[in-house]
CSV table of C-alpha atoms in Angstrom, one decimal:
chain,number,residue,atom,x,y,z
A,1,MET,CA,-52.6,-12.9,16.3
A,2,THR,CA,-55.6,-13.0,17.6
A,3,GLN,CA,-58.0,-16.6,16.6
A,4,SER,CA,-59.6,-13.8,14.1
A,5,ASP,CA,-57.2,-12.5,12.4
A,6,LYS,CA,-54.7,-16.5,11.8
A,7,ALA,CA,-58.5,-17.3,10.5
A,8,ARG,CA,-58.6,-14.6,8.3
A,9,ASN,CA,-54.8,-15.4,7.0
A,10,PHE,CA,-56.2,-18.7,6.7
A,11,ALA,CA,-58.3,-18.5,4.5
A,12,ALA,CA,-56.5,-15.8,1.8
A,13,LEU,CA,-54.2,-18.6,2.3
A,14,HIS,CA,-56.3,-20.6,-0.2
A,15,GLN,CA,-55.7,-19.5,-3.5
A,16,PRO,CA,-56.2,-21.5,-6.7
A,17,GLY,CA,-53.1,-22.7,-8.6
A,18,LYS,CA,-50.9,-21.4,-5.5
A,19,PRO,CA,-51.8,-24.3,-2.8
A,20,LEU,CA,-52.6,-24.4,1.1
A,21,ILE,CA,-50.3,-27.8,1.3
A,22,LEU,CA,-51.7,-29.1,5.1
A,23,TYR,CA,-49.5,-32.2,6.4
A,24,ASN,CA,-51.6,-33.4,8.8
A,25,ALA,CA,-50.7,-33.4,12.5
A,26,TRP,CA,-52.3,-36.1,15.4
A,27,ASP,CA,-51.3,-33.9,18.8
A,28,ALA,CA,-48.7,-31.3,19.1
A,29,GLY,CA,-45.6,-33.0,19.0
A,30,SER,CA,-46.4,-33.7,15.6
A,31,ALA,CA,-47.7,-30.1,15.0
A,32,GLN,CA,-45.0,-28.6,16.3
A,33,ALA,CA,-42.2,-30.5,14.1
A,34,ILE,CA,-44.6,-29.2,10.9
A,35,SER,CA,-44.2,-25.8,11.8
A,36,LYS,CA,-40.0,-26.2,11.9
A,37,ALA,CA,-40.4,-26.9,8.6
A,38,GLY,CA,-42.5,-24.1,7.5
A,39,ALA,CA,-45.7,-24.7,7.2
A,40,LEU,CA,-47.6,-21.6,7.2
A,41,ALA,CA,-50.9,-23.6,9.3
A,42,ILE,CA,-51.3,-27.0,11.6
A,43,ALA,CA,-54.7,-28.8,9.7
A,44,THR,CA,-55.0,-32.4,11.9
A,45,GLY,CA,-56.8,-35.9,10.0
A,46,SER,CA,-59.5,-37.5,12.2
A,47,TRP,CA,-57.5,-40.4,11.3
A,48,SER,CA,-54.2,-40.1,13.4
A,49,LEU,CA,-55.8,-37.8,15.8
A,50,ALA,CA,-57.4,-41.3,16.7
A,51,ALA,CA,-55.1,-43.7,16.5
A,52,ALA,CA,-52.3,-42.2,18.1
A,53,GLN,CA,-54.9,-42.3,20.9
A,54,GLY,CA,-56.5,-46.5,20.4
A,55,TYR,CA,-59.9,-44.7,19.8
A,56,LYS,CA,-60.7,-45.9,15.7
A,57,ASP,CA,-61.7,-43.8,13.7
A,58,GLY,CA,-64.9,-42.2,13.1
A,59,GLN,CA,-66.0,-40.1,16.5
A,60,ASP,CA,-64.7,-43.2,18.4
A,61,MET,CA,-63.2,-41.0,20.2
A,62,PRO,CA,-64.7,-38.9,22.8
A,63,LEU,CA,-64.7,-35.1,21.4
A,64,SER,CA,-64.6,-33.4,25.2
A,65,PHE,CA,-61.3,-35.5,24.6
A,66,ALA,CA,-60.5,-33.7,20.9
A,67,THR,CA,-60.2,-30.9,22.0
A,68,GLN,CA,-58.1,-31.3,24.7
A,69,ILE,CA,-55.7,-32.4,21.9
A,70,LEU,CA,-56.6,-29.5,20.0
A,71,GLU,CA,-55.9,-26.9,22.7
A,72,ARG,CA,-52.6,-28.4,23.7
A,73,MET,CA,-51.7,-27.8,19.5
A,74,VAL,CA,-52.8,-24.8,19.2
A,75,GLY,CA,-50.9,-23.3,22.3
A,76,SER,CA,-48.2,-25.1,20.8
A,77,VAL,CA,-47.6,-23.5,17.8
A,78,ASP,CA,-48.3,-19.8,16.3
A,79,LEU,CA,-50.4,-21.1,13.4
A,80,PRO,CA,-53.7,-21.0,12.6
A,81,VAL,CA,-55.1,-24.8,13.5
A,82,SER,CA,-57.8,-26.2,11.4
A,83,PHE,CA,-59.6,-29.6,13.3
A,84,ASP,CA,-61.1,-32.4,11.1
A,85,PHE,CA,-64.5,-31.9,13.3
A,86,GLU,CA,-65.7,-35.2,11.1
A,87,ALA,CA,-69.3,-35.2,11.1
A,88,GLY,CA,-69.3,-32.9,13.8
A,89,PHE,CA,-70.1,-35.4,16.4
A,90,ALA,CA,-73.6,-35.4,16.8
A,91,GLU,CA,-77.0,-35.7,14.4
A,92,ASP,CA,-79.5,-33.0,15.8
A,93,LEU,CA,-78.7,-29.0,15.5
A,94,ASP,CA,-78.7,-28.4,19.4
A,95,THR,CA,-75.8,-30.9,20.4
A,96,LEU,CA,-73.6,-29.6,16.8
A,97,ALA,CA,-74.0,-26.4,17.5
A,98,ASN,CA,-73.0,-27.0,21.6
A,99,ASN,CA,-70.1,-28.7,19.9
A,100,ILE,CA,-68.7,-26.1,17.3
A,101,GLU,CA,-68.3,-24.2,20.0
A,102,GLN,CA,-66.3,-26.4,21.8
A,103,VAL,CA,-64.1,-26.7,18.8
A,104,ILE,CA,-63.8,-22.9,18.7
A,105,SER,CA,-63.3,-22.3,21.9
A,106,ALA,CA,-60.0,-24.3,21.4
A,107,GLY,CA,-59.2,-22.0,19.3
A,108,ALA,CA,-59.6,-23.8,15.8
A,109,ILE,CA,-60.1,-21.5,13.4
A,110,GLY,CA,-60.9,-24.2,10.8
A,111,VAL,CA,-63.0,-26.9,10.2
A,112,ASN,CA,-63.8,-30.2,7.2
A,113,PHE,CA,-67.0,-31.1,7.6
A,114,GLU,CA,-68.3,-34.4,6.5
A,115,ASP,CA,-71.4,-35.4,4.6
A,116,ARG,CA,-71.3,-39.1,5.2
A,117,LEU,CA,-73.1,-41.3,7.8
A,118,ILE,CA,-70.8,-41.7,9.4
A,119,GLY,CA,-70.9,-45.9,10.8
A,120,GLU,CA,-72.5,-46.5,7.9
A,121,VAL,CA,-72.8,-46.2,3.8
A,122,GLY,CA,-74.0,-44.5,1.8
A,123,LEU,CA,-74.5,-39.4,2.4
A,124,ARG,CA,-76.7,-37.6,3.8
A,125,SER,CA,-79.0,-35.2,1.7
A,126,ALA,CA,-76.9,-32.3,0.3
A,127,SER,CA,-80.4,-30.0,2.1
A,128,ASP,CA,-79.6,-31.9,5.3
A,129,GLN,CA,-76.0,-30.6,5.3
A,130,ALA,CA,-75.7,-28.0,3.9
A,131,ASP,CA,-78.9,-26.5,7.7
A,132,ARG,CA,-75.5,-28.4,8.9
A,133,ILE,CA,-73.7,-26.4,8.1
A,134,ALA,CA,-74.8,-23.4,7.7
A,135,THR,CA,-75.4,-24.3,12.0
A,136,LEU,CA,-71.9,-24.3,11.8
A,137,ARG,CA,-71.8,-20.6,10.3
A,138,ARG,CA,-74.0,-19.7,12.7
A,139,VAL,CA,-72.9,-19.9,16.0
A,140,ALA,CA,-69.2,-18.8,14.3
A,141,ASP,CA,-71.4,-15.9,13.2
A,142,ALA,CA,-72.6,-15.3,16.8
A,143,LYS,CA,-69.0,-15.4,18.4
A,144,GLY,CA,-67.6,-12.8,16.0
A,145,ILE,CA,-64.7,-15.9,14.5
A,146,PRO,CA,-64.8,-16.6,10.7
A,147,LEU,CA,-64.3,-20.4,10.9
A,148,PHE,CA,-63.3,-21.1,7.8
A,149,ILE,CA,-65.7,-24.4,7.4
A,150,ASN,CA,-64.1,-27.2,4.5
A,151,ALA,CA,-67.1,-28.9,3.4
A,152,ARG,CA,-66.0,-32.8,2.3
A,153,THR,CA,-68.0,-34.5,0.8
A,154,ASP,CA,-67.4,-38.5,0.1
A,155,VAL,CA,-69.1,-38.6,-3.0
A,156,PHE,CA,-66.0,-39.9,-4.2
A,157,PHE,CA,-65.0,-41.6,-1.2
A,158,GLN,CA,-67.5,-44.1,-2.0
A,159,GLY,CA,-66.0,-47.4,-2.5
A,160,SER,CA,-66.1,-46.2,-6.0
A,161,LYS,CA,-63.7,-46.7,-9.1
A,162,PRO,CA,-61.4,-43.7,-11.2
A,163,GLU,CA,-63.9,-44.8,-13.7
A,164,GLU,CA,-66.3,-44.5,-12.3
A,165,HIS,CA,-66.3,-40.6,-11.9
A,166,ALA,CA,-66.6,-39.0,-14.4
A,167,ASP,CA,-70.9,-40.2,-13.8
A,168,LEU,CA,-70.3,-38.6,-9.9
A,169,MET,CA,-69.2,-35.4,-11.5
A,170,LYS,CA,-72.4,-33.6,-11.5
A,171,GLU,CA,-73.5,-34.9,-8.4
A,172,ALA,CA,-70.3,-33.9,-6.8
A,173,GLN,CA,-70.8,-29.9,-8.5
A,174,THR,CA,-74.6,-29.6,-7.0
A,175,ARG,CA,-72.6,-30.0,-2.8
A,176,ALA,CA,-70.8,-28.0,-3.4
A,177,GLN,CA,-72.8,-25.3,-5.5
A,178,SER,CA,-75.4,-25.9,-1.9
A,179,TYR,CA,-73.1,-26.4,0.8
A,180,ALA,CA,-71.6,-23.2,-0.6
A,181,ASP,CA,-75.2,-21.4,-0.2
A,182,ALA,CA,-75.3,-22.1,2.9
A,183,GLY,CA,-71.5,-20.6,3.8
A,184,ALA,CA,-69.2,-22.8,3.2
A,185,ASN,CA,-65.3,-21.4,2.6
A,186,GLY,CA,-63.6,-24.5,0.7
A,187,ILE,CA,-65.0,-28.0,-0.8
A,188,PHE,CA,-63.3,-30.8,-0.3
A,189,VAL,CA,-63.0,-33.9,-2.6
A,190,PRO,CA,-61.6,-37.2,-0.7
A,191,GLY,CA,-60.5,-39.9,-3.5
A,192,LEU,CA,-61.3,-37.6,-6.9
A,193,ILE,CA,-57.5,-38.6,-8.9
A,194,THR,CA,-57.9,-38.3,-12.0
A,195,PRO,CA,-56.6,-35.1,-13.2
A,196,GLU,CA,-59.0,-34.0,-16.5
A,197,LEU,CA,-62.2,-34.8,-13.8
A,198,ILE,CA,-59.7,-32.2,-10.8
A,199,GLY,CA,-59.5,-29.3,-13.1
A,200,ASN,CA,-62.8,-29.9,-14.5
A,201,PHE,CA,-64.0,-29.8,-11.2
A,202,CYS,CA,-61.7,-26.9,-10.1
A,203,ALA,CA,-62.7,-25.2,-13.4
A,204,GLU,CA,-66.7,-25.0,-12.1
A,205,ALA,CA,-67.1,-25.4,-8.7
A,206,PRO,CA,-68.4,-22.0,-6.5
A,207,LEU,CA,-65.6,-22.7,-3.2
A,208,PRO,CA,-61.7,-22.9,-3.6
A,209,VAL,CA,-61.0,-26.9,-4.2
A,210,ASN,CA,-58.7,-29.4,-1.3
A,211,ILE,CA,-58.0,-32.8,-2.6
A,212,MET,CA,-56.0,-35.3,-0.6
A,213,GLN,CA,-52.5,-36.6,-1.5
A,214,ILE,CA,-52.6,-40.3,-0.7
A,215,GLY,CA,-49.6,-41.1,-3.4
A,216,GLN,CA,-52.4,-41.5,-6.0
A,217,ALA,CA,-53.1,-38.0,-6.3
A,218,PRO,CA,-51.7,-36.1,-9.3
A,219,ASP,CA,-48.1,-34.0,-7.4
A,220,HIS,CA,-48.7,-31.0,-6.2
A,221,ALA,CA,-47.6,-28.7,-9.1
A,222,THR,CA,-50.1,-30.9,-11.7
A,223,LEU,CA,-52.2,-30.0,-8.9
A,224,ALA,CA,-51.4,-26.6,-8.7
A,225,ASP,CA,-51.6,-26.4,-12.8
A,226,LEU,CA,-55.2,-27.8,-12.2
A,227,GLY,CA,-56.5,-25.4,-10.1
A,228,VAL,CA,-56.8,-26.9,-7.0
A,229,ALA,CA,-55.7,-24.2,-3.6
A,230,ARG,CA,-55.4,-26.8,-1.1
A,231,ILE,CA,-53.5,-30.1,-0.5
A,232,SER,CA,-54.2,-31.9,2.9
A,233,HIS,CA,-52.9,-35.2,3.3
A,234,GLY,CA,-54.9,-37.5,5.0
A,235,PRO,CA,-53.5,-40.3,7.5
A,236,ALA,CA,-50.4,-40.5,5.5
A,237,PRO,CA,-47.7,-38.0,7.7
A,238,TYR,CA,-49.2,-39.8,11.1
A,239,LEU,CA,-48.5,-43.4,9.0
A,240,ALA,CA,-44.6,-42.8,8.1
A,241,ALA,CA,-44.3,-41.2,11.2
A,242,MET,CA,-45.7,-44.3,13.1
A,243,ALA,CA,-43.7,-46.6,10.6
A,244,ASN,CA,-40.3,-45.6,11.2
A,245,VAL,CA,-40.8,-45.5,14.8
A,246,THR,CA,-41.2,-49.1,14.4
A,247,ASN,CA,-38.7,-49.7,12.0
A,248,ALA,CA,-35.8,-47.6,14.9
A,249,ALA,CA,-37.7,-49.6,16.9
A,250,THR,CA,-36.8,-52.9,15.3
A,251,ALA,CA,-33.4,-52.1,14.8
A,252,ALA,CA,-32.6,-50.5,19.4
A,253,LEU,CA,-34.7,-54.3,20.3
A,254,LYS,CA,-32.2,-56.4,18.3
A,255,VAL,CA,-29.2,-57.5,20.2
């Protein structure tokens, strides 16, 4: 399939009630292992991608290095590959446009794109982030790739506790609508784990909803019943793999 075909197929996998499950990869080897398990698509996680190469999360890894890894992943599996673009590795729109061109050229058919301020506390304004999403859409359209922009909002992921999330729902829904209007295809709300709130958000959101499963969210069947369209696993796969390596090494190194 062409890159555009993979992008369209990837978008079609986002079905509320029948969620696309993404077990996040961090290099070509992990992408191949996940593919062998029967995955329908591959998605990177920024934390894992960075940690696997000795970098910190939060755009510490140079984008040029990250896209080299992305390109190897795309070439290693016959599946759509979505890239965790973090906050675009740029502040100004011109650099952002150049950066998304690099990501698309490396073969990505989708991106996660977040609204948090990297290295700071707080989020960008909804209008500012909408302008940035519109920039990604403009570049992707110009390149003829129906890029799946999974707009991540960190409204629930800024140190708040689950019991405070009901008060944040209006802000999250406002951002979801703003991002949809700017050209996003999905809305990602990491940190939201309360079943009732997830169901309410899915019912009102203008976009397919992505929930992150890191052991605190409801199980996959429950998330499906709540109307979730995408479930990702963040850094959990990498952490589990490295724990297995450490345990195996500990056993092997015993005299």
